[in-house]
PDB file of C-alpha atoms in Angstrom:
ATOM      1  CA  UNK B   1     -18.570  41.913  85.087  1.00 93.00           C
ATOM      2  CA  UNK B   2     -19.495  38.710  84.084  1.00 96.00           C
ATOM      3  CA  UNK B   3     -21.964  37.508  81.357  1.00 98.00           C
ATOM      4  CA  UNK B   4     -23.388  34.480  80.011  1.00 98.00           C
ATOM      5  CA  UNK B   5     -25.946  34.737  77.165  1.00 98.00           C
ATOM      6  CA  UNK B   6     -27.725  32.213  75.448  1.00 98.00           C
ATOM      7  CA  UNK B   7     -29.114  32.364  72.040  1.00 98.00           C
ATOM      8  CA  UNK B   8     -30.430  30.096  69.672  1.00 98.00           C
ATOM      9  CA  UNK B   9     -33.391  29.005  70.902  1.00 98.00           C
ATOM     10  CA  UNK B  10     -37.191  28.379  68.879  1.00 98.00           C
ATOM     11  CA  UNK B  11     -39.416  26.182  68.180  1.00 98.00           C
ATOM     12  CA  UNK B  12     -38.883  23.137  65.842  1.00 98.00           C
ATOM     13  CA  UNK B  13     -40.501  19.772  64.907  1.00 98.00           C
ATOM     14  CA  UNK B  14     -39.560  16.626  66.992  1.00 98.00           C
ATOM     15  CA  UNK B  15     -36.650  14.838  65.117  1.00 98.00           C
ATOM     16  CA  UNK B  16     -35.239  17.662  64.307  1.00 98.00           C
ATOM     17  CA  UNK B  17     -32.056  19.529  65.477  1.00 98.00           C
ATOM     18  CA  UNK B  18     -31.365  23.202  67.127  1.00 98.00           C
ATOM     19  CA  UNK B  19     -27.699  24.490  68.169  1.00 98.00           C
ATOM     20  CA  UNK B  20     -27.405  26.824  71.329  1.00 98.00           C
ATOM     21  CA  UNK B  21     -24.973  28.926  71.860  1.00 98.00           C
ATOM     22  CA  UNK B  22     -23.447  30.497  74.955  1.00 98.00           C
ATOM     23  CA  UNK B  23     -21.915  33.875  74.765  1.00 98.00           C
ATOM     24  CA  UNK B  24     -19.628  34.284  77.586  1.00 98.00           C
ATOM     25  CA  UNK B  25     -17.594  37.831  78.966  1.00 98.00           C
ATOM     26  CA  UNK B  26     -15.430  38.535  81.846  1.00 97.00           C
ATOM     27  CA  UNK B  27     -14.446  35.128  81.788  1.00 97.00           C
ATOM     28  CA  UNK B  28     -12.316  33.016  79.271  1.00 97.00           C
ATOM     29  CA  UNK B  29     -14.407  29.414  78.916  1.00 97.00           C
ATOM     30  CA  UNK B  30     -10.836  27.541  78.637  1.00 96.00           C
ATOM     31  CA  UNK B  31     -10.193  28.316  82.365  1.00 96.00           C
ATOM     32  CA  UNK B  32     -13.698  26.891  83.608  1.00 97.00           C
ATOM     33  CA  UNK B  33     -16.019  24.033  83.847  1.00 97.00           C
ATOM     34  CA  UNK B  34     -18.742  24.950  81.103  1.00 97.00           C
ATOM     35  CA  UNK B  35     -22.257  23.482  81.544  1.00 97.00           C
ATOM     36  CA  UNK B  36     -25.802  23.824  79.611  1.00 98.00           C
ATOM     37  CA  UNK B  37     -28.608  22.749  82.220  1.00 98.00           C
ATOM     38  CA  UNK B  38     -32.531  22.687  81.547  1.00 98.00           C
ATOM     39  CA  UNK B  39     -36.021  23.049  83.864  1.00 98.00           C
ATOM     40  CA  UNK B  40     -39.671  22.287  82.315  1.00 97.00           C
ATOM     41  CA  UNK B  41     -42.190  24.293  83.787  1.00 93.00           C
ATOM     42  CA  UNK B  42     -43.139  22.971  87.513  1.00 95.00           C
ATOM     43  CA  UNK B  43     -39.822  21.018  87.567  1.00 97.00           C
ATOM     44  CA  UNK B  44     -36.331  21.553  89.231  1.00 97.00           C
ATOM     45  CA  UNK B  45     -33.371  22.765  86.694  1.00 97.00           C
ATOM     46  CA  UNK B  46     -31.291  19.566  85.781  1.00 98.00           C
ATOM     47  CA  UNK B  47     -28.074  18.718  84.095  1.00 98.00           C
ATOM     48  CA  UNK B  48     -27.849  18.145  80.523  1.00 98.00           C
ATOM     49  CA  UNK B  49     -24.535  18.492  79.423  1.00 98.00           C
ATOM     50  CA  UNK B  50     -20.696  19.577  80.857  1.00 97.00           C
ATOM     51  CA  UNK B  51     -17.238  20.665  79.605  1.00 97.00           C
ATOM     52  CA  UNK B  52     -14.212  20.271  81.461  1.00 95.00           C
ATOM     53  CA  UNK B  53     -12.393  23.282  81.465  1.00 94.00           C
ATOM     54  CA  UNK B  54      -9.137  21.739  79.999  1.00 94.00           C
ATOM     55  CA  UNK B  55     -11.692  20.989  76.830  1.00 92.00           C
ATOM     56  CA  UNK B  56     -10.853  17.228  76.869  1.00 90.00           C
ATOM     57  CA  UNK B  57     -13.811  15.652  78.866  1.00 95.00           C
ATOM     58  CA  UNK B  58     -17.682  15.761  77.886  1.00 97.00           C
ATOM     59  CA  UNK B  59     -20.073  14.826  80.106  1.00 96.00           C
ATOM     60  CA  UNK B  60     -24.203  14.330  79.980  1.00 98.00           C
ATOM     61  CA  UNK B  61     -27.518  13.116  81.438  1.00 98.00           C
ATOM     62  CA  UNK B  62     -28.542   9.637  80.381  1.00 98.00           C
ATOM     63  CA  UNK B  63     -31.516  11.002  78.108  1.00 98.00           C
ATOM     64  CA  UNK B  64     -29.787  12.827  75.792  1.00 98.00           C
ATOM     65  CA  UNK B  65     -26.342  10.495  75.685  1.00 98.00           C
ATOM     66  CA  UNK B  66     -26.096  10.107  71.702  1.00 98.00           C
ATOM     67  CA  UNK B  67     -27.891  12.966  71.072  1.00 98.00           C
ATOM     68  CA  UNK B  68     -26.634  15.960  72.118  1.00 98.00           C
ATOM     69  CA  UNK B  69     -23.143  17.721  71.770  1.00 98.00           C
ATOM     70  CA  UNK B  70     -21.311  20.303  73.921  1.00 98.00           C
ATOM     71  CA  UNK B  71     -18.364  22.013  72.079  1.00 97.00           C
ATOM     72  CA  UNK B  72     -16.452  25.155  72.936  1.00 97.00           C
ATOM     73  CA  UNK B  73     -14.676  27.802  70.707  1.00 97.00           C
ATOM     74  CA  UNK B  74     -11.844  28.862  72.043  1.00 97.00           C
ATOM     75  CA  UNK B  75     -11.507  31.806  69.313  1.00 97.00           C
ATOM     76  CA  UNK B  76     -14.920  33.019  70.031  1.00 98.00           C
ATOM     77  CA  UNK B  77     -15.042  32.816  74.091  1.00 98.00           C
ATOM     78  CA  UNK B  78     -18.271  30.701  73.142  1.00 98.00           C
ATOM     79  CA  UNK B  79     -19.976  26.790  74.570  1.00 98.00           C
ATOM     80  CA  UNK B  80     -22.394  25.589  71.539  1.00 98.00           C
ATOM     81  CA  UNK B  81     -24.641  22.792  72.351  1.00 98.00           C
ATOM     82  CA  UNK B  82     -25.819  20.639  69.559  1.00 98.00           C
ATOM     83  CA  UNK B  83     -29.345  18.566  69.847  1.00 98.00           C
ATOM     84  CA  UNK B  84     -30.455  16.306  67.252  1.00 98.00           C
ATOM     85  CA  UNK B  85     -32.978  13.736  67.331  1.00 98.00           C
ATOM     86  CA  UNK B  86     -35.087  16.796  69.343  1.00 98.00           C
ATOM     87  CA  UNK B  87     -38.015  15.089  71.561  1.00 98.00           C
ATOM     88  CA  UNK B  88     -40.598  17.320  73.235  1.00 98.00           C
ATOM     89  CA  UNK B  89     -39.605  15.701  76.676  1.00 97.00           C
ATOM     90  CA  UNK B  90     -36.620  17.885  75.904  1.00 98.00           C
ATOM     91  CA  UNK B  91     -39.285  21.334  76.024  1.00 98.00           C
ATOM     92  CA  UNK B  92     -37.566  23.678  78.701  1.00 98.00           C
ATOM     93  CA  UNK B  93     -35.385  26.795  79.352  1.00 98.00           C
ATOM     94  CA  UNK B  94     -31.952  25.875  78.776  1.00 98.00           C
ATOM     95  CA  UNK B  95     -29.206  27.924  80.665  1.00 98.00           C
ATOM     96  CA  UNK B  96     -25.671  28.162  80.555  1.00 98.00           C
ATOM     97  CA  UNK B  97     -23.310  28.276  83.510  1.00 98.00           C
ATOM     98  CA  UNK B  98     -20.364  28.464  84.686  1.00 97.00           C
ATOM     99  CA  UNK B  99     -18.113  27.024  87.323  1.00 96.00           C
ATOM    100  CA  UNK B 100     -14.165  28.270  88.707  1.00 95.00           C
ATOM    101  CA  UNK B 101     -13.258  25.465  90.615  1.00 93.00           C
ATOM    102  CA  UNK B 102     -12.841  23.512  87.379  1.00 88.00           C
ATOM    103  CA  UNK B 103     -14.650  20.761  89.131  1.00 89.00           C
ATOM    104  CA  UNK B 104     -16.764  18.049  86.895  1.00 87.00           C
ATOM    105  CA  UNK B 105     -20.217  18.815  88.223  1.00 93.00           C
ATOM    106  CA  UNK B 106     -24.070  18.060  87.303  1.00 95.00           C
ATOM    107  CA  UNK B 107     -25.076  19.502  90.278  1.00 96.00           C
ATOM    108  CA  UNK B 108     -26.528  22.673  89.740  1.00 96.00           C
ATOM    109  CA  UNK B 109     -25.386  24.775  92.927  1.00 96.00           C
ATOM    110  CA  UNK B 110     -21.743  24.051  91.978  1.00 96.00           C
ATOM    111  CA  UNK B 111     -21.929  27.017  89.195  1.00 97.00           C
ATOM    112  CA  UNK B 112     -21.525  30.494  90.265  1.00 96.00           C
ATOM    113  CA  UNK B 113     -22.510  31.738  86.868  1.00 98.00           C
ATOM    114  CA  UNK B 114     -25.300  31.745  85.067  1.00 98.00           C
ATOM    115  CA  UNK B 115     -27.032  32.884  81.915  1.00 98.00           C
ATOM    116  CA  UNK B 116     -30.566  34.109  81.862  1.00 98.00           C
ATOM    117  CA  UNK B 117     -31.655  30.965  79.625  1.00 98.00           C
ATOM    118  CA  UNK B 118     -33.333  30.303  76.354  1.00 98.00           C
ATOM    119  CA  UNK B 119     -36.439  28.656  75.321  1.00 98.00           C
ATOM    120  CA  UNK B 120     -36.390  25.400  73.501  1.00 98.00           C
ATOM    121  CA  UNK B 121     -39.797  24.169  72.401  1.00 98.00           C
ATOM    122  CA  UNK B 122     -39.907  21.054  70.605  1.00 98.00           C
ATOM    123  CA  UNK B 123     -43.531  20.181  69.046  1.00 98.00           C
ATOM    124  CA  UNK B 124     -44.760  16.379  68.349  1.00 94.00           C
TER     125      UNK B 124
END
C-alpha cells in the first residue's frame, strides 16, 4: 500500500517561511520523480516544485524560482519543501505526489500518487 502524507502546514504572516514535509510508504523516494503541487480554491492544481528521482535535478514554477526549495531525505523516506519569502498568492492546498516512470514532469496527470494535501495560508 502506498502512502503519501503531508504535514506541516498553518498559517503564517507574508514574508515569512513554512517547511512541508512529505511522508512517503510503500515506496522508496530515491527510485521516483518527487513533486509538491498546489490549487487555490476555484482554480486547477498546478506545479510548484519537482525532484528527479536520481536526487540531482530540481525543478519549479516561475513564481516561486528563488524562493522555494525541494529536498529529499534519503534516511527518512521523506520530500521537504522549503518556502521563504511566503506571499498570500501562494494560499492553497499543497499535495505531494509521486511519479514511477522517473520522468521530469509539471504536469499533474503524470503522477500516480498522491497525498491528501495540506493547507498553507499565508496572511498579508
Amino acid at each position: 500500500q502506498v502512502q503519501l502524507v503531508e504535514s506541516g502546514g498553518g498559517l503564517v504572516q507574508a514574508g515569512g517561511s513554512l517547511r512541508l514535509s512529505c511522508a512517503a510508504s510503500g515506496l522508496t523516494v530515491s527510485n521516483y520523480t518527487m513533486g509538491w503541487f498546489r490549487q487555490a480554491p476555484g482554480k486547477e492544481r498546478e506545479f510548484v516544485a519537482g525532484l528527479s528521482w536520481t536526487g540531482g535535478t530540481t525543478y519549479y514554477r516561475d513564481s516561486v524560482k528563488g524562493r522555494f526549495a525541494i529536498s529529499r531525505d534519503n534516511a527518512k523516506n521523506t520530500v521537504s519543501l522549503l518556502m521563504n519569502s511566503l506571499e498570500p498568492d501562494d494560499t492553497a492546498i499543497y499535495y505531494c505526489a509521486a511519479d514511477s516512470t522517473r520522468i521530469t514532469s509539471r504536469v499533474p496527470r503524470q503522477y500516480e500518487y498522491w497525498g491528501q494535501g495540506t493547507q498553507v495560508t499565508v496572511s498579508s
